[in-house]
Amino acid sequence: MAEKIVWMLEEANMTISPPLPGQQAGLGLDGQSQGTGIHLNGRTITFNSSAFVQTRLDDTDNDFEDNDASQTLLQGVTLNGVAYTPGARVEAEYTIRLTNPATGESWTAYAFNINDSNPAYATVEGLLLRPNANGTFPPAGVALVVSNAGEGPGGVGSNPYDLYDTPPCFTPGTLIDTASGPRLIEDLRPGDLVQTRDHGLQPLRWIGRATLTPAHLALHPEHLPVRFGAGCLGQGLPLRPLLLSPQHRLLVTGWQAELLFAQDEVLVPATALRNDGGIRCEAAPDGVTYLHLLFDRHEIVYAEGVAVESLHAPWLLHAPLPPALRAELEALFPDIFKLAVDTSPARPFVTVGEGRIFAFDGAGGGT
């Protein structure tokens, strides 16, 4: 078994514009012409909810593809009111490009097909979404135009699971730079002033906590923390060993960023920097607790002297949050779920695959 997790938005939680002239009435995400999605070209899709469904898959490789018989449901799931049983084959039936006509910003989405009907390609239960190059997700309540559609994805490297966005997290015991000097992250409280790279001292708005059990980590070793040994990033950084969640991004500067990405500074996931030296996955036989720091905007903060990101708000906007947590965040940030907050990334994001170039010599975080 090779468990993979994806987050899918059901078709029931979106509105698709009326068919174009000559198209079948009532046709939604369901495919035609062998599931290419071309029937959606020129139509609009509006996301009415951020209630993404966690879907557990069994897959023998690291790509979610079209026409891959190895992809099956690992656990039963109910989508659009229909219950599906473990073992059902799943596919990424087609790929579409969604564009916000007001801003020109675009995103890629993949049609999620449970292959248990006749014809199999005709059913699409929802969409898998990826953050774009700016690290943002499509906004809710906006009619997005389908600007392109096509078959697939298919083939090695076409749609790797490890590029899906997950929340960045710290671990307890990490020292964070604050107005009163370095403080343990678990001692911070909302309202405390934290030192940021771009905006000086900023008040912490919310701190979240999630604990992963040994049983969970046994099933999901990809969630184990990444350990940065003291001094492994150069210039004496980090000051002490630093443990981060795999997708937590560090600020990287230097000629590689300029040459490869035409940027002075980029944010790279911790897992991309792993090497044979001081940066590696850390065993967690007793489980691991991750902590999230949220500010009014995406910030660069200092953990053990290393420049790293805070929690990026778009993850919260689209995560299937527990009701109590969602209520807490709505009380703290009345507009956060209306996209009326600054969701711009503090620096350009680099994917795991792109970021591996920085791991060759063990060089990583910015200063």
CSV table of N, CA and C in Angstrom, one decimal, residues 252-268 272-273 348-361 363:
chain,number,residue,atom,x,y,z
A,252,VAL,N,15.5,31.7,0.6
A,252,VAL,CA,16.7,31.3,0.0
A,252,VAL,C,17.2,32.5,-0.9
A,253,THR,N,18.4,32.9,-0.7
A,253,THR,CA,18.9,34.0,-1.5
A,253,THR,C,20.2,33.6,-2.2
A,254,GLY,N,20.7,34.4,-3.1
A,254,GLY,CA,22.0,34.1,-3.8
A,254,GLY,C,21.9,33.9,-5.2
A,255,TRP,N,23.0,33.5,-5.9
A,255,TRP,CA,23.1,33.5,-7.3
A,255,TRP,C,22.1,32.4,-7.9
A,256,GLN,N,21.9,31.3,-7.2
A,256,GLN,CA,21.0,30.3,-7.7
A,256,GLN,C,19.6,30.8,-7.9
A,257,ALA,N,19.1,31.6,-6.9
A,257,ALA,CA,17.7,32.2,-7.1
A,257,ALA,C,17.7,33.2,-8.2
A,258,GLU,N,18.7,34.0,-8.4
A,258,GLU,CA,18.7,34.9,-9.5
A,258,GLU,C,18.9,34.3,-10.8
A,259,LEU,N,19.7,33.3,-10.9
A,259,LEU,CA,20.0,32.6,-12.2
A,259,LEU,C,18.8,31.7,-12.6
A,260,LEU,N,18.2,31.0,-11.7
A,260,LEU,CA,17.2,30.0,-12.0
A,260,LEU,C,15.8,30.6,-12.1
A,261,PHE,N,15.5,31.6,-11.2
A,261,PHE,CA,14.2,32.1,-11.1
A,261,PHE,C,14.1,33.6,-11.3
A,262,ALA,N,15.2,34.3,-11.6
A,262,ALA,CA,15.2,35.7,-11.9
A,262,ALA,C,14.6,36.5,-10.7
A,263,GLN,N,14.9,36.0,-9.5
A,263,GLN,CA,14.5,36.6,-8.3
A,263,GLN,C,15.7,36.7,-7.3
A,264,ASP,N,15.7,37.8,-6.5
A,264,ASP,CA,16.8,37.9,-5.5
A,264,ASP,C,16.5,37.0,-4.3
A,265,GLU,N,15.3,36.7,-4.0
A,265,GLU,CA,14.9,35.8,-2.9
A,265,GLU,C,13.7,35.0,-3.3
A,266,VAL,N,13.7,33.7,-2.9
A,266,VAL,CA,12.6,32.9,-3.1
A,266,VAL,C,12.3,32.0,-1.8
A,267,LEU,N,11.1,31.5,-1.7
A,267,LEU,CA,10.8,30.6,-0.6
A,267,LEU,C,10.7,29.1,-1.1
A,268,VAL,N,11.5,28.3,-0.4
A,268,VAL,CA,11.7,26.9,-0.8
A,268,VAL,C,11.2,26.0,0.3
A,272,ALA,N,12.6,20.1,0.2
A,272,ALA,CA,13.4,20.2,-1.0
A,272,ALA,C,14.9,20.3,-0.7
A,273,LEU,N,15.2,20.8,0.5
A,273,LEU,CA,16.6,21.0,0.9
A,273,LEU,C,17.3,19.9,1.5
A,348,PRO,N,8.2,35.0,-3.9
A,348,PRO,CA,7.8,33.9,-4.9
A,348,PRO,C,8.0,32.5,-4.3
A,349,PHE,N,7.1,31.6,-4.5
A,349,PHE,CA,7.2,30.2,-4.1
A,349,PHE,C,8.0,29.4,-5.1
A,350,VAL,N,8.8,28.5,-4.7
A,350,VAL,CA,9.5,27.5,-5.5
A,350,VAL,C,8.9,26.1,-5.1
A,351,THR,N,8.6,25.3,-6.1
A,351,THR,CA,8.1,24.0,-5.8
A,351,THR,C,9.2,23.1,-5.2
A,352,VAL,N,8.8,21.9,-4.8
A,352,VAL,CA,9.7,20.9,-4.2
A,352,VAL,C,10.7,20.5,-5.3
A,353,GLY,N,10.2,20.2,-6.5
A,353,GLY,CA,11.1,19.8,-7.5
A,353,GLY,C,12.1,20.9,-7.9
A,354,GLU,N,11.6,22.1,-8.1
A,354,GLU,CA,12.5,23.2,-8.4
A,354,GLU,C,13.5,23.5,-7.3
A,355,GLY,N,13.1,23.3,-6.1
A,355,GLY,CA,13.9,23.7,-4.9
A,355,GLY,C,15.0,22.7,-4.7
A,356,ARG,N,15.0,21.5,-5.3
A,356,ARG,CA,16.1,20.6,-5.0
A,356,ARG,C,17.4,21.0,-5.5
A,357,ILE,N,17.5,22.0,-6.4
A,357,ILE,CA,18.8,22.5,-6.8
A,357,ILE,C,19.5,23.1,-5.7
A,358,PHE,N,18.8,23.7,-4.7
A,358,PHE,CA,19.5,24.3,-3.6
A,358,PHE,C,20.0,23.3,-2.6
A,359,ALA,N,19.6,22.0,-2.7
A,359,ALA,CA,20.1,21.0,-1.7
A,359,ALA,C,21.4,20.4,-2.1
A,360,PHE,N,21.9,20.7,-3.3
A,360,PHE,CA,23.1,20.0,-3.7
A,360,PHE,C,24.3,20.3,-2.8
A,361,ASP,N,24.5,21.5,-2.4
A,361,ASP,CA,25.6,21.9,-1.5
A,361,ASP,C,25.2,22.1,-0.1
A,363,ALA,N,23.2,24.3,1.0
A,363,ALA,CA,22.9,25.7,1.3
A,363,ALA,C,21.4,25.9,1.3
